[in-house]
XYZ file of C-alpha atoms in Angstrom:
640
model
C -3.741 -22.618 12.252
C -2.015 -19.818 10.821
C -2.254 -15.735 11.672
C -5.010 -15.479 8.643
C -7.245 -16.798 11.297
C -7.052 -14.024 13.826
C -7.562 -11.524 11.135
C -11.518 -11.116 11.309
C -11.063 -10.752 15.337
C -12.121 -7.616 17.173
C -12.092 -7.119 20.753
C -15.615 -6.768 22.507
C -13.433 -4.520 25.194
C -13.197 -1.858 22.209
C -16.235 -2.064 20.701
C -17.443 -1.103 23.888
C -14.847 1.846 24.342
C -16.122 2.908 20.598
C -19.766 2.958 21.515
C -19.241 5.380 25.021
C -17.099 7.641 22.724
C -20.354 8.237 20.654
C -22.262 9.221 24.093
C -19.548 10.673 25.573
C -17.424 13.072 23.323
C -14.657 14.794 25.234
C -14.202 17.987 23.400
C -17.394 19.715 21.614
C -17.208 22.557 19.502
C -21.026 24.094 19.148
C -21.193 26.585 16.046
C -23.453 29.324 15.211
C -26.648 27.961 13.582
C -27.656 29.219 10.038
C -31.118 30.363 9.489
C -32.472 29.279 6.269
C -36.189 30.298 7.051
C -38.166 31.739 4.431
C -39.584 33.931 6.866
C -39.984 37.608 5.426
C -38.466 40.079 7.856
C -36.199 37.637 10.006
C -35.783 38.180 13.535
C -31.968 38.761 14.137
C -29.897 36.712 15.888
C -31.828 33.637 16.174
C -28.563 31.109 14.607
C -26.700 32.445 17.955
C -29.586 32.134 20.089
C -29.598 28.436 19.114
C -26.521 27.789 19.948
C -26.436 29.683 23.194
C -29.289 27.496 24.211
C -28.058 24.128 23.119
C -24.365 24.450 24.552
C -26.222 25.305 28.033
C -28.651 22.174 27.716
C -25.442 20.395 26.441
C -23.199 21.379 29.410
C -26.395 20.468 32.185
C -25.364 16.749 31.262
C -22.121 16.255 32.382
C -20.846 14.216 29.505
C -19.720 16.983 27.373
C -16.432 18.943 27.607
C -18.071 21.796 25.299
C -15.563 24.629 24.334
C -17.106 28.152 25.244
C -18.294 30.399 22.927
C -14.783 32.969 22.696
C -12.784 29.826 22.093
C -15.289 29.074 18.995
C -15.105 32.491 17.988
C -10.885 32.976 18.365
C -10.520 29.887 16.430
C -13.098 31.464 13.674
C -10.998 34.692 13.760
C -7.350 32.456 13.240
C -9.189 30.945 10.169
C -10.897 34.183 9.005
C -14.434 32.355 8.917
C -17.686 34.292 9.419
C -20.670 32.694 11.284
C -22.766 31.135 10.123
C -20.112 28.328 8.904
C -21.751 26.007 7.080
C -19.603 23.887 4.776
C -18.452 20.560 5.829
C -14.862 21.320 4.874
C -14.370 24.644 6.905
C -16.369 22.839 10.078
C -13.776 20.205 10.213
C -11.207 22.665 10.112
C -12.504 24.804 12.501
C -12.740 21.483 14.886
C -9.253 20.875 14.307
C -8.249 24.723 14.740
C -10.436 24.584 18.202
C -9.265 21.106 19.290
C -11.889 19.890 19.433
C -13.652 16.027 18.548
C -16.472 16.567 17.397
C -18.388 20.337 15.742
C -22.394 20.326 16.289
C -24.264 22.764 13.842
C -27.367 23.129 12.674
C -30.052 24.989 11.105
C -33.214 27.052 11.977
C -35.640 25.640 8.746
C -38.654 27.716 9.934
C -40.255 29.671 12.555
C -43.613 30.938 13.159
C -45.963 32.224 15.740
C -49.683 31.416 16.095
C -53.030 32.331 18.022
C -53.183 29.371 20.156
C -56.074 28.890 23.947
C -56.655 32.601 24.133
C -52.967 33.470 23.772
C -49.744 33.326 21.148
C -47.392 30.728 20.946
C -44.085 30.555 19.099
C -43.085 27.395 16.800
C -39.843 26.340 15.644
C -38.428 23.845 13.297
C -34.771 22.907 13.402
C -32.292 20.389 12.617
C -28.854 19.484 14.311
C -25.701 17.833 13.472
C -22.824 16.061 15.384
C -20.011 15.687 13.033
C -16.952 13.705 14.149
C -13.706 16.203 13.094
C -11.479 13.321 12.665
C -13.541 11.491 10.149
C -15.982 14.105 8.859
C -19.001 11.841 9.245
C -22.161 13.269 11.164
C -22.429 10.706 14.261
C -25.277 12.029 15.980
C -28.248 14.668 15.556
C -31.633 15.377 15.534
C -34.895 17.082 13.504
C -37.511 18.369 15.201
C -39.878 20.866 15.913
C -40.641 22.553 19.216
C -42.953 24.956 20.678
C -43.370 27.583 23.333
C -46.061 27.460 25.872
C -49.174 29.804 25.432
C -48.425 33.275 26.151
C -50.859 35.878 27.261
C -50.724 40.285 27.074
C -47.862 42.044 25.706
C -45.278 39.377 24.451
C -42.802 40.020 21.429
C -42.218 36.983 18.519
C -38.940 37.504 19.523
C -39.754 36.512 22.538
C -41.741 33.636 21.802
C -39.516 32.051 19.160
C -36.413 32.174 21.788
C -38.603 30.064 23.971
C -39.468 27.543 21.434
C -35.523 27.512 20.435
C -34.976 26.619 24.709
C -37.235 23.964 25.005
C -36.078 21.869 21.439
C -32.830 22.231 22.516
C -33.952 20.100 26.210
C -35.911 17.845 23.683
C -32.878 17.495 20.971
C -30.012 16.501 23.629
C -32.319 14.039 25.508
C -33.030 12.346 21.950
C -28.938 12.623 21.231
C -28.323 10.687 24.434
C -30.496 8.149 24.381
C -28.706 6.782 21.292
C -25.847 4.207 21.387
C -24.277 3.567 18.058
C -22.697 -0.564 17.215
C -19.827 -1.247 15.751
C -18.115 -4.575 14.614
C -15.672 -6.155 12.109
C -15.684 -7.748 8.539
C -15.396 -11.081 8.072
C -15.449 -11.878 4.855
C -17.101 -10.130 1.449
C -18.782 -11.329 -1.548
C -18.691 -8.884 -4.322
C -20.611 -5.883 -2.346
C -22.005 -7.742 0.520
C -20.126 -8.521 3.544
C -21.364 -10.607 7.063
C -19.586 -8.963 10.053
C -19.413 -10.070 13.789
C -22.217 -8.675 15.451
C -25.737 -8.129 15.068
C -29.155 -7.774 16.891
C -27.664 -8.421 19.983
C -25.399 -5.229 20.229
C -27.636 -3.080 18.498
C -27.489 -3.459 15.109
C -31.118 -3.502 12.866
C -32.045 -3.951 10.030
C -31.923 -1.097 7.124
C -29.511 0.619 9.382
C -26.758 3.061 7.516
C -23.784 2.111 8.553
C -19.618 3.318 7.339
C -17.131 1.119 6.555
C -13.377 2.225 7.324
C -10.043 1.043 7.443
C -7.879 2.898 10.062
C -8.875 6.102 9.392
C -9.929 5.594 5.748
C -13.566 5.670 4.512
C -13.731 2.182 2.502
C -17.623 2.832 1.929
C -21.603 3.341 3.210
C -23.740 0.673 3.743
C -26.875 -1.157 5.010
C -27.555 -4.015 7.074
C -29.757 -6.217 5.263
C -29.758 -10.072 6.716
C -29.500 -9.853 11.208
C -29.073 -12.466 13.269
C -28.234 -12.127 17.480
C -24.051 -12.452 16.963
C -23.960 -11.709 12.835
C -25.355 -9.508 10.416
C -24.983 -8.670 6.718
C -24.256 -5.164 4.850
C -24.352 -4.241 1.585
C -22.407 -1.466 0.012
C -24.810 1.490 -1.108
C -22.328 3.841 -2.115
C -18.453 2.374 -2.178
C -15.230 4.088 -2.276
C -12.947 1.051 -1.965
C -13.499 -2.516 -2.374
C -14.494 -4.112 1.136
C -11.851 -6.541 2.628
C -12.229 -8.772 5.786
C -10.880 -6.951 9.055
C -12.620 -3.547 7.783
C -14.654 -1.615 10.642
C -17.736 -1.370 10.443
C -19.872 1.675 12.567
C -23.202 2.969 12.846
C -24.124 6.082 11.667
C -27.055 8.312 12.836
C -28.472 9.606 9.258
C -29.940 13.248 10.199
C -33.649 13.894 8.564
C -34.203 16.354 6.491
C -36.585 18.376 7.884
C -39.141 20.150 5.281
C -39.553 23.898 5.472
C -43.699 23.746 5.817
C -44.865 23.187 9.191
C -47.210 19.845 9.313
C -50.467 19.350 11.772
C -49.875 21.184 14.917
C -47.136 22.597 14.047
C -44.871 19.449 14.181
C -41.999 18.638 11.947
C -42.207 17.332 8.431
C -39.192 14.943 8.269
C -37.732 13.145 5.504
C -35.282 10.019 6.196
C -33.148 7.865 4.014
C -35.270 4.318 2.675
C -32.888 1.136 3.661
C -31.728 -0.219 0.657
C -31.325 -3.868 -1.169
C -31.956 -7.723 0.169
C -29.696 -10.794 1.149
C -30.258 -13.885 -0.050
C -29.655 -17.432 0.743
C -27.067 -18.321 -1.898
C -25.255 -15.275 -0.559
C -25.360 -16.092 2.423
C -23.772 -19.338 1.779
C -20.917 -18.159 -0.459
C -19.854 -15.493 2.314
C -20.093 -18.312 5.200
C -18.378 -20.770 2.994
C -15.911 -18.284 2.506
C -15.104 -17.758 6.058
C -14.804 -21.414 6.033
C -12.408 -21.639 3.633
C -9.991 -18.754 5.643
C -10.641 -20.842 8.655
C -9.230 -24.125 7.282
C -6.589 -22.599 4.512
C -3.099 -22.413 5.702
C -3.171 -18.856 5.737
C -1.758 -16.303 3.743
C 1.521 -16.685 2.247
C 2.189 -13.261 1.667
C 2.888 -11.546 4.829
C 3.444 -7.725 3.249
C -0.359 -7.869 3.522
C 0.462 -7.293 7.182
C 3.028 -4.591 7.277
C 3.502 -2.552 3.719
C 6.128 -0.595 1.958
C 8.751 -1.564 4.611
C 11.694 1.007 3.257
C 15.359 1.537 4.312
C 17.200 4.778 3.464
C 20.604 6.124 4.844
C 20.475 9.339 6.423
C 23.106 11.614 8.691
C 22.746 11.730 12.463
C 23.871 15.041 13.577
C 23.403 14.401 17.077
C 26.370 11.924 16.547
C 29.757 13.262 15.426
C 32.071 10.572 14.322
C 36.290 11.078 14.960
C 36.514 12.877 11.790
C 34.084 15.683 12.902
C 31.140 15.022 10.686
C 27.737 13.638 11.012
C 27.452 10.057 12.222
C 25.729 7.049 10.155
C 21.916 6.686 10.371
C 19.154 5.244 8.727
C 15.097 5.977 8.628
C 13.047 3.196 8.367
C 9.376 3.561 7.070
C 6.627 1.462 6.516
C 2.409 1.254 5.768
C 0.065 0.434 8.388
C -1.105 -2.844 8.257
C -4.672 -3.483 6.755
C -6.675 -5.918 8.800
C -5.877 -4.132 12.182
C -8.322 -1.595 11.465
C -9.469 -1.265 14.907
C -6.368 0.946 15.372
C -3.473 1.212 17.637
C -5.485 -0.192 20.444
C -4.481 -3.719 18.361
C -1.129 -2.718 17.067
C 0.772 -3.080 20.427
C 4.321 -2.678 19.220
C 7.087 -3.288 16.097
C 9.958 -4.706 16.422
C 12.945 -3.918 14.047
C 15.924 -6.511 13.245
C 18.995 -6.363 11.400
C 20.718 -8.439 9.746
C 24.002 -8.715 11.853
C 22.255 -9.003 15.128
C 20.272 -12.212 14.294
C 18.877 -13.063 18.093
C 17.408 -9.986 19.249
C 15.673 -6.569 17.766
C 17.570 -3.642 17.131
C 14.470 -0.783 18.056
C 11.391 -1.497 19.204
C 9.050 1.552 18.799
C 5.098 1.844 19.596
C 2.192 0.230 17.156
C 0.680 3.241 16.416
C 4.287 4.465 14.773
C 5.013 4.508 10.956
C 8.742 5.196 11.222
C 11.574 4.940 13.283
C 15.655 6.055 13.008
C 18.458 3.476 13.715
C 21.438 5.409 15.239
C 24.642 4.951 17.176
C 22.913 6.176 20.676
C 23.798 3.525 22.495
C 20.314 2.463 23.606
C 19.125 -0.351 25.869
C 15.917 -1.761 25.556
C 13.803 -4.912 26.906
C 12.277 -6.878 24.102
C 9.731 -9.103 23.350
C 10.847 -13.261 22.731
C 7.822 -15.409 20.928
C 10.075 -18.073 20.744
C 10.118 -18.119 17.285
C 5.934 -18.804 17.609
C 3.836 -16.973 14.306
C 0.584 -15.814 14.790
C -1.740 -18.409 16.884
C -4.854 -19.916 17.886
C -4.588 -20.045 21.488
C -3.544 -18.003 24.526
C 0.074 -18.817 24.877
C 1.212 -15.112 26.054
C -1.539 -13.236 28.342
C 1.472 -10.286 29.064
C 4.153 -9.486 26.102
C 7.013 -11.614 26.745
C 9.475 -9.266 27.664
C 13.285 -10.307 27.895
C 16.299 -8.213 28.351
C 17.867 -5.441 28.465
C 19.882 -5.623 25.318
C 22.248 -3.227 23.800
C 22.185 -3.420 19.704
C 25.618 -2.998 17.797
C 26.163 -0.012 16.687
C 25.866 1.125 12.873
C 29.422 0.681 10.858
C 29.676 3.604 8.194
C 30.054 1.983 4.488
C 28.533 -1.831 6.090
C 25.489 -2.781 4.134
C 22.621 -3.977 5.901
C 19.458 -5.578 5.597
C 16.427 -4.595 7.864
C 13.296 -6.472 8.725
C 9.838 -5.672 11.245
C 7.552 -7.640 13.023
C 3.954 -6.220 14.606
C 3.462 -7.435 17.884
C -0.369 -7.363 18.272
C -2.838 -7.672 21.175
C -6.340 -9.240 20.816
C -9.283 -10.332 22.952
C -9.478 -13.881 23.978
C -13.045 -13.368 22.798
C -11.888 -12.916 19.187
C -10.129 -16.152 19.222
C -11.774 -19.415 17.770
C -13.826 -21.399 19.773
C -13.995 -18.848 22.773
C -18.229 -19.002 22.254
C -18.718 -15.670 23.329
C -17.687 -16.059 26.799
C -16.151 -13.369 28.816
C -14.636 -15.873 31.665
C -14.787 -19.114 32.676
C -12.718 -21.894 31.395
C -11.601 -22.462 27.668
C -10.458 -25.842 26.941
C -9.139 -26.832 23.832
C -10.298 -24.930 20.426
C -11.647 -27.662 17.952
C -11.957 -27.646 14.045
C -13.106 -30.953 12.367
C -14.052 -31.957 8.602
C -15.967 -34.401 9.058
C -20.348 -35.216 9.092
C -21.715 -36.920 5.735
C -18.584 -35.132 3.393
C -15.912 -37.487 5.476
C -12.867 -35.717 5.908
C -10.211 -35.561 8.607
C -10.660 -34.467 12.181
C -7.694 -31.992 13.355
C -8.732 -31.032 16.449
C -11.041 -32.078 18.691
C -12.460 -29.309 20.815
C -14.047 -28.973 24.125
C -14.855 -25.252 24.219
C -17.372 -23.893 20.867
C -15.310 -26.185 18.249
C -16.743 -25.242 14.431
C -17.525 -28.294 13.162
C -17.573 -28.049 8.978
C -19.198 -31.331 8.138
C -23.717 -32.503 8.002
C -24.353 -29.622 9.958
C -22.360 -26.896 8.088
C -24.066 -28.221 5.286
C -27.628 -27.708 6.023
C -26.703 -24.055 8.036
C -25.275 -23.060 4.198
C -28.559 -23.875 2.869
C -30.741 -21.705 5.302
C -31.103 -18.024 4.755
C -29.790 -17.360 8.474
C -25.668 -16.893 8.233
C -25.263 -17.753 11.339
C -22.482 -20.406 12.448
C -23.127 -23.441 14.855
C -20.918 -24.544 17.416
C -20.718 -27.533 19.757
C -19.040 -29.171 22.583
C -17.529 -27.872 26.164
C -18.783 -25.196 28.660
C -18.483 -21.317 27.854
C -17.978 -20.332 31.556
C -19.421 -16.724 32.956
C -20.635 -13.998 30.860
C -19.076 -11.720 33.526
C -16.008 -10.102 33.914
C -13.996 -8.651 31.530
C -11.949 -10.339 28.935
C -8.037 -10.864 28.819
C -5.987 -10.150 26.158
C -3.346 -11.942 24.290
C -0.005 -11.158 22.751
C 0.688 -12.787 19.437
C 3.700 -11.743 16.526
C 3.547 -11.661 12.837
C 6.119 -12.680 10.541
C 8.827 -10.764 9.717
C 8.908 -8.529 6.504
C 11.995 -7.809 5.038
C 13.143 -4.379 3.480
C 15.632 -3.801 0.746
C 19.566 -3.384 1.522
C 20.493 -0.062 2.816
C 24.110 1.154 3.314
C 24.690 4.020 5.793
C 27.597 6.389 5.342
C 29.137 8.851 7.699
C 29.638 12.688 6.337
C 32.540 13.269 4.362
C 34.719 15.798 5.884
C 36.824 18.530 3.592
C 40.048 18.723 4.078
C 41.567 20.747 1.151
C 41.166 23.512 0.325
C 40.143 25.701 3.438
C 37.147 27.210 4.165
C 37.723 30.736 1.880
C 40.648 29.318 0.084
C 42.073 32.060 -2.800
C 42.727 29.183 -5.944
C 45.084 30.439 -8.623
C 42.409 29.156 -11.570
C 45.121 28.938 -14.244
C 46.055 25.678 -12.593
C 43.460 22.624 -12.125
C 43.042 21.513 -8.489
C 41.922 18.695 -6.766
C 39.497 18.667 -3.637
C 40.657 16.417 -1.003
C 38.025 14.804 1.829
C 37.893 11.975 4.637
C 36.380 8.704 3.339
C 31.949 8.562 4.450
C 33.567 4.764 5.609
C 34.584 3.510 8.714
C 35.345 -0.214 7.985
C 37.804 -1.211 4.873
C 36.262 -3.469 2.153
C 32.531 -3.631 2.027
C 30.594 -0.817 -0.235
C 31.745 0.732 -3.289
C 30.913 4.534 -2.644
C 30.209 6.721 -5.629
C 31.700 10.509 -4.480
C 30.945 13.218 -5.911
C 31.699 17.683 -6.345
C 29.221 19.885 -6.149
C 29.844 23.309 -6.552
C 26.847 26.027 -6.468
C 27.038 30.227 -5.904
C 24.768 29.670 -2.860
C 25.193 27.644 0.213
C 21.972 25.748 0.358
C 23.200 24.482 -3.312
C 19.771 25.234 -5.474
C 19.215 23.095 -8.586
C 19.263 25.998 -10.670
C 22.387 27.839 -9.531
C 24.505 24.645 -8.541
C 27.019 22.232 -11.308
C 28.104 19.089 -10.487
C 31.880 19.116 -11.444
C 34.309 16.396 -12.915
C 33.782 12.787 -13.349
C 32.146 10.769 -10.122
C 34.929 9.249 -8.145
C 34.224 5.369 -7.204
C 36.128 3.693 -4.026
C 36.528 1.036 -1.493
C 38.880 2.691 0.591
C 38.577 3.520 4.229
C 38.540 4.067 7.002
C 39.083 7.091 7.199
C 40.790 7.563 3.652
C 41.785 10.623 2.734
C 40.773 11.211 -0.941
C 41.114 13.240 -3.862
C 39.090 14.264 -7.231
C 40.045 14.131 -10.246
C 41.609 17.599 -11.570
C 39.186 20.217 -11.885
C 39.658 22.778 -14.594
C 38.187 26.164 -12.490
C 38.118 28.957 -15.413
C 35.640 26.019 -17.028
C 34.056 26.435 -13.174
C 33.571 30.179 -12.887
C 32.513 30.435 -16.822
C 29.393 28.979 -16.189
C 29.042 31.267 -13.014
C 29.601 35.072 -14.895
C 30.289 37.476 -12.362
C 30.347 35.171 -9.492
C 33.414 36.317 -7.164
C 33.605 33.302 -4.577
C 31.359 29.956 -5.242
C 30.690 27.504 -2.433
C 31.966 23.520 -2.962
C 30.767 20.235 -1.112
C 31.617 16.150 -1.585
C 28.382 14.156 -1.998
C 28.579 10.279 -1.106
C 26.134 6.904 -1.756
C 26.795 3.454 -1.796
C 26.369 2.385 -5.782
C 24.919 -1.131 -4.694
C 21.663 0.127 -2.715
C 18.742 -0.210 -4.515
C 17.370 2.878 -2.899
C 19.653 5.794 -2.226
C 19.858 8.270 0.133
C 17.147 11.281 0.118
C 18.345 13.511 -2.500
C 20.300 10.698 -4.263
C 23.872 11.914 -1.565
C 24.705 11.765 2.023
C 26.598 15.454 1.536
C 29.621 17.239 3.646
C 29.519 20.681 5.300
C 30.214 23.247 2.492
C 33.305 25.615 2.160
C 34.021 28.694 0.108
C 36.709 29.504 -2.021
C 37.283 32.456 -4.523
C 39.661 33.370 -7.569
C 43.557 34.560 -6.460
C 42.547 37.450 -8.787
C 39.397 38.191 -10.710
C 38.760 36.549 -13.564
């Protein structure tokens, strides 16, 4: 069974972790509220009084870490906003200006007060939002309506509508509490319907709105349409992306609108969103028989599906000086998150980075939630992490990463081409792995998989622990309308406890050749040189190699009137200079005719000049197109 089987897995541990973080957000920014009453001669003030009320109700619980109101306010003044804010956009930056996880607004939609038992009574309507900064997505809210209690004698509406605004705010954060929002994986899609790993039992119901994302990416909203206790279905209402297997899948708490007319008593007229579209059977069946098919395949052959854009590029290490005085060799490595380990870095437990002339152990090692790293001469020592050569898996072979070591990499050689490759070393829940039934503890046995029932087939495996047997009884689940998936044989063990994890690496992905160069060093003609320009001159500089043979480096002069060498004020002069010389060559340009130099610079008095180097075989060169030297100066003996 090959790594395309782990790929619909997701860890019960942080599904759990995701659904407190939707109960328990750590840093809460609460904005002014906007009042967008119709009322004719608005009280004043009522948008802060709101606030004021619902950051005190907010901070009674304990679960909030809710900024104080100058911290809102600074952060308004760095961004220039004016309260209310009310679009999306400037919330989230706000959030992110504050620090803060998550920005709760809201509006005041009307207000009234009425003769009520002998006395006056104020009425409010009002809606709130909990809007997660790093997403954008509302997560959380409430619409409702709220009164005060009868008041008797002298009593202002001011008064009376501040009460009302106290006591929603008590009624709005007990409602926000008592919600806990689900969360699970895809499995597998059909067109714009996809089952995922969870269902009734964790929460989910039917009509629900849920988001799909990938990392940090909205893929697109849906609904759950089909539920059953472990599996559900969604369909796409509104897509951004095309749904893929290993896409997360979350709740979301759709606000109501709340209508600006009071309704009987003076509750809230609220307007939600109608659940949307249908499974059916035949549906049903192609997604199941599609999981099937992943299950049984041989996986997936192409393995950049798992780590992306893998890149190479030489740069210079200045924390490195070689012999010669100049930068030492380096080289950036970049790559793409992977796609199906969308439940984030909590998954993505670490890459490891080869090269090609140290074939038995990585070179770097840096964390999963990294993009990039640097491979320089800084004569690091690292433990690393032996699979034995294993791919992927099916079973637990490695509860703890396999660590081995220390090991010191060889260092880079200046003008040696190389070839780089990465591995993801990736953690999952025993849970997620096939045939674990659900269980939390206990014993496993052996996972089993077997073709077999009326269709014949082969058995591979026979298993004593929630085996999926594809045969008879696959057969007639595929015709039901249910989705679910059957399993037989062994014992579960204990529902208590909490689940181990287990360490598991992908194939390797290979990048394209890369050829790091050290800076070439001038050596003729010094820094502020006087040149007689009647005469052509060469420029003279230490080889970017350190080993003779290997790369072909293209050099080249570049000659500018300002030091930082702008496009527009900066010639490259001569022909390009090819050679395999080194180490440490000294080397010349061609002739350089400098009254053809200073013509194209009128009135320039002293011009600045630098050697720019790049191997001519690597597919991708260095940033800029040259690995450049330190510039000099040099002037005319006599004006021109």
């Amino acid at each position: 069974m090959t790594f395309a089987l782990l790929l619909p897995a997701f860890t019960l541990i942080t599904a759990r972790k995701a659904e407190a973080q939707v109960e328990t957000q750590p840093a809460m920014a609460v904005l002014e509220f906007a009042d967008v009453s119709k009322v004719p001669n608005k009280i004043p003030g009522l948008g802060k009084t709101a606030a004021t009320a619902l950051r005190a109700e907010l901070e009674k619980t304990n679960k909030y870490d809710v900024l104080s109101e100058d911290t809102v306010n600074r952060s308004m003044g760095d961004l220039g906003f004016q309260p209310p804010v009310t679009r999306v956009e400037d919330q989230i930056r706000l959030g992110q200006q504050a620090q803060a996880v998550t920005v709760t607004s809201g509006t005041i939609n009307n207000y009234r007060v009425v003769d009520q038992g002998g006395g006056k009574v104020g009425q409010v309507l009002m809606r709130i939002e909990i809007r997660d900064v790093a997403s954008g997505l509302v997560i959380n809210g409430a619409a409702l309506s709220a009164s005060s209690s009868v008041r008797v004698g002298d009593i202002t509406p001011e008064a009376l509508i501040n009460e009302a605004i106290a006591a929603g705010m008590f009624n709005a954060v007990r409602e926000i509490q008592s919600r806990t929002l689900s969360s699970a994986t895809v499995l597998n899609t059909l067109d714009n319907t996809a089952l995922i790993n969870q269902g009734e039992r964790v929460g989910f119901k039917k009509g629900q709105e849920v988001v799909v994302t990938r990392g940090r990416e909205q893929v697109a909203i849906a609904s759950v349409t089909d539920l059953e206790p472990d599996s559900a279905f969604i369909r796409v209402t509104r897509g951004l992306k095309g749904m893929q297997p290993g896409d997360r899948v979350r709740v979301i708490f759709s606000v109501p609108e709340v209508k600006g007319d009071f309704g009987k008593g003076g509750s809230a007229q609220v307007q939600g969103k109608k659940s949307r579209g249908n499974n059916t059977a035949l549906i049903a069946a192609l997604l199941i028989i599609g999981l099937v098919a992943i299950l049984l395949s041989s996986g997936r052959s192409d393995s950049t599906a798992v780590i992306n854009n893998f890149t190479a590029q030489a740069e210079l290490d200045f924390t490195n000086v070689d012999v010669n005085g100049g930068a030492g060799p380096a080289v950036r490595l970049r790559w793409s998150p992977e796609q199906f380990f969308t439940g984030g870095n909590a998954q993505r437990f670490a890459y490891q980075i080869w090269r090609n002339d140290v074939p038995n152990t990585p070179i770097l090692i840096v964390d999963g939630g990294q993009t990039e790293a640097v491979d320089r001469n800084d004569g690091r020592s690292f433990n690393w992490y032996n699979f034995g050569g294993l791919i992927g898996g099916t079973t637990c072979q490695f509860s703890e990463p396999p660590s081995e070591g220390p090991v010191s990499p060889a260092p880079l050689v200046a003008g040696t081409q190389y070839q780089y490759s990465i591995e993801l070393v990736y953690k999952l829940s025993q849970l997620d792995l096939p045939g674990s039934g659900g269980s939390t503890g206990g014993g496993t046995g052996t996972t089993g998989l077997s073709t077999g029932g009326s269709t014949g087939g082969t058995t591979t495996s026979t298993g004593s622990t929630g085996g999926l047997t594809i045969g008879r009884d696959v057969v007639e689940m595929l015709a039901s309308t249910t989705g679910g998936r059957e399993t037989t044989g062994g014992t579960t063990g204990s529902t208590s406890g909490e689940a181990g994890e287990c360490y598991f690496a992908t194939a390797r992905v290979a990048g394209p050749t890369v050829t790091p160069l050290a800076q070439p060093v001038l050596r003729s003609p010094d820094d502020g040189a006087k040149l007689d320009v009647s005469v052509p001159r060469t420029f003279q500089f230490i080889s970017a190699k350190a080993r003779a043979g290997g790369a072909i480096v293209e050099y080249v002069l570049q000659i500018s009137t300002d030091p930082t060498f702008p496009s527009d004020r900066s010639i490259f002069a001569g022909e390009p200079l090819r050679d395999g010389a080194g180490p440490n060559a000294l080397l010349s340009t061609q002739p350089v005719d400098l009254r053809t130099v200073f013509a194209q610079f009128p009135g320039a008095k002293e011009l600045w000049w630098r050697i720019g180097a790049k191997s001519v075989s690597d597919p991708t060169p260095p940033t800029g197109g040259y690995i450049f030297s330190n510039p000099r100066r040099f002037g005319p003996a006599t004006l021109h």
